[in-house]
Amino acid sequence: ASVPAAAVAATCQVELAAELMPAGVVGVDLSGNPSLGQWATWLPALQRARRAGLKVTLHAAEVFNYEETHAMLDFAPERLCHMAVLDGALRQRLWASNIPVELCITSNVKTNSVPGFVDHHFKQFYAAKHPVVLCTDDSGVFATTLSQEYAIAAASFGLDQQQLIELASRSVGYTFCSEGDQQVLLEKVLDFQARWRQEKPAVESLLQGEVQ
């Protein structure tokens, strides 16, 4: 049987990514229209990526697809994205896997995966202590920024500054960076935390003065 053109193109992209690993490429990401295509089409290219030492992220469960989502969990990527539409069995399997999930609040609302910000599954995943990473999905397409996503999470789910800093700190450990690069990123987060703690009393005093 002939190989679908899309599968050939995916393999070519993986081969290019593998060639560029010495230049800093660390992983590949499967994304696109969740209602089109078949998981089996992309699997050989993703297996090739894994053999080459590339990390893999899969955009999954933006729409409900029981068989495909189970197959993606079988593949066990280093990261997943969205996981917005799950039944109880899929959710329990995801949580048992401990695979970090990129959560894109604005994207999921604009694509109708969830009805609104306060309905987003971030609340459920965060309460379950599943590894999560706030992301934009595509800042240009969805007209958002990472800072805005953190602000939305804070406003929608009552997160305070310390919880946001801890969320950012944990996210560093889920990156595909080297340990050295992760340490640099973590130091930046911790430096921000130190500066925030120094400035917090002055900010609170100013706010109290405005209230009075």
C-alpha atoms as one frame of an Amber mdcrd trajectory, in Angstrom:
protein
   0.000   0.000   0.000   1.202   3.506  -0.778   2.219   5.774   2.070  -0.032
   8.853   2.451   1.594  12.098   1.327   0.998  13.582   4.762   2.957  10.757
   6.379   5.844  11.278   3.975   5.853  15.013   4.701   5.815  14.361   8.451
   8.779  12.001   8.179  10.698  14.576   6.142  10.060  17.186   8.819  11.277
  14.834  11.529  14.392  14.027   9.520  15.101  17.747   9.197  14.551  18.257
  12.932  16.963  15.401  13.669  19.590  16.941  11.384  19.241  20.237  13.245
  19.638  18.776  16.727  23.287  19.955  16.899  21.982  23.469  16.207  19.574
  23.343  19.143  16.389  21.590  17.974  15.145  19.452  20.864  11.692  18.229
  19.925   8.707  18.039  17.577   5.065  18.909  18.093   2.014  17.283  16.490
  -0.785  19.813  16.071  -3.419  20.917  13.602  -7.132  20.468  12.957  -8.185
  17.798  15.493 -11.070  16.680  13.294  -8.866  15.761  10.332  -6.393  12.950
   9.773  -5.688   9.671  11.527  -3.265   8.954  14.360  -1.805   6.055  12.394
  -0.680   8.509   9.701   1.637  10.381  12.071   2.809   7.516  14.278   5.761
   6.326  12.114   7.224   9.851  11.963   6.847  10.282  15.715   8.491   6.922
  16.331  11.340   8.072  14.110  11.607  11.256  16.176  11.849   9.253  19.354
  14.567   6.993  17.940  16.522  10.116  16.979  16.356  11.390  20.548  13.842
  14.160  19.921  11.227  14.948  22.554   7.584  14.811  21.468   4.550  16.938
  22.303   1.087  15.872  21.133  -1.906  18.186  20.869  -4.721  15.915  21.970
  -8.374  15.793  23.036  -9.403  19.192  21.715 -12.461  17.245  20.566 -13.610
  13.931  21.975 -11.893  10.994  20.287 -11.719   8.041  22.640  -9.586   5.689
  20.534  -7.117   8.334  19.355  -6.573   9.773  22.837  -5.943   6.289  24.259
  -3.466   5.637  21.418  -1.664   8.888  22.177  -1.418   7.933  25.844  -0.035
   4.568  24.738   2.699   6.455  22.874   3.500   8.299  26.118   4.896  11.598
  24.768   7.041  13.825  26.940   4.280  16.458  26.933   0.634  16.693  25.940
  -1.350  19.776  25.020  -5.010  20.649  25.666  -6.595  17.376  26.900  -9.788
  19.385  27.087 -12.458  16.804  26.230 -12.041  13.608  28.251 -14.326  11.072
  29.820 -13.635   9.705  33.291 -11.557   6.769  32.082  -9.300   8.919  29.908
  -8.880  11.484  32.671  -7.870   8.861  35.205  -5.435   7.323  32.736  -3.922
  10.724  32.023  -3.470  11.515  35.696  -1.908   8.107  36.305   0.588   8.779
  33.488   1.849  11.991  35.132   2.603  13.405  31.657   2.792  17.221  31.836
  -0.046  18.976  30.005   0.152  22.347  28.290  -3.070  24.177  29.142  -4.085
  26.979  26.786  -7.048  28.731  28.366  -7.761  31.401  25.745  -7.256  28.974
  22.861  -9.652  26.417  24.321 -12.331  29.048  24.847 -11.964  30.548  21.357
 -12.069  27.114  19.704 -15.102  26.120  21.817 -13.374  23.223  23.541 -14.640
  24.775  26.792 -17.470  27.308  27.292 -15.541  29.971  29.211 -12.511  30.787
  31.325 -14.023  29.675  34.643 -15.127  26.389  33.033 -11.611  25.501  31.935
 -10.199  22.170  33.098  -7.173  23.954  34.572  -9.090  24.043  37.855  -9.611
  20.276  37.837  -6.041  19.445  36.813  -4.539  21.917  39.294  -6.641  20.542
  42.162  -5.524  17.010  41.258  -1.879  18.200  41.331  -1.325  16.962  37.793
   1.725  18.552  36.099   0.468  21.520  34.088   2.079  24.304  32.082   0.221
  27.466  31.112   0.768  28.159  27.408  -0.679  30.338  24.641  -1.022  27.605
  21.965  -0.320  30.332  19.388  -0.021  33.890  20.672  -0.599  35.427  17.237
  -3.633  33.383  16.253  -5.338  33.714  19.637  -4.221  37.291  20.410  -2.818
  36.456  23.814   0.467  36.366  25.688   1.845  34.073  28.348   1.525  36.882
  30.904  -2.128  37.249  29.923  -2.707  33.515  30.382  -1.270  33.744  33.912
  -3.531  36.734  34.619  -6.570  34.829  33.359  -5.716  31.829  35.525  -5.288
  34.076  38.564  -8.592  35.875  37.986 -10.585  32.772  37.037  -9.317  30.357
  39.694  -8.274  32.603  42.566  -4.537  31.994  42.347  -2.369  34.369  44.354
   1.097  35.603  43.410   2.891  32.838  45.276   0.856  30.148  43.548   1.622
  31.713  40.166   5.343  31.761  40.953   5.229  28.112  42.029   3.346  27.228
  38.834   6.024  28.923  36.749   8.817  27.242  38.738   7.383  23.778  38.224
   6.880  24.480  34.523  10.623  24.901  34.086  11.125  21.242  34.974   8.795
  20.190  32.164  10.724  21.988  29.413  12.849  20.140  26.866  15.886  22.216
  27.838  19.125  20.827  29.178  19.557  20.734  32.948  21.847  23.728  32.656
  19.291  25.758  30.722  16.555  24.715  33.137  18.680  25.985  36.019  19.108
  29.348  34.283  15.340  29.612  33.776  14.617  28.596  37.351  17.049  31.194
  38.674  15.171  33.851  36.714  11.885  32.770  38.307  13.448  32.706  41.779
  14.996  36.131  41.188  11.565  37.467  40.286  10.172  35.877  43.448  12.842
  37.536  45.594  12.170  40.947  44.040   8.424  40.474  44.425   8.800  39.668
  48.132  10.860  42.812  48.616   8.347  44.993  46.822   5.191  43.334  48.193
   4.976  45.336  51.474   5.296  48.647  49.623   2.666  47.628  47.062   0.260
  46.458  49.776   0.788  49.701  51.707   0.075  51.723  48.584  -3.083  49.753
  47.872  -4.286  50.167  51.461  -3.718  53.902  51.177  -5.796  54.025  48.004
  -8.618  52.094  49.711  -8.613  54.492  52.648
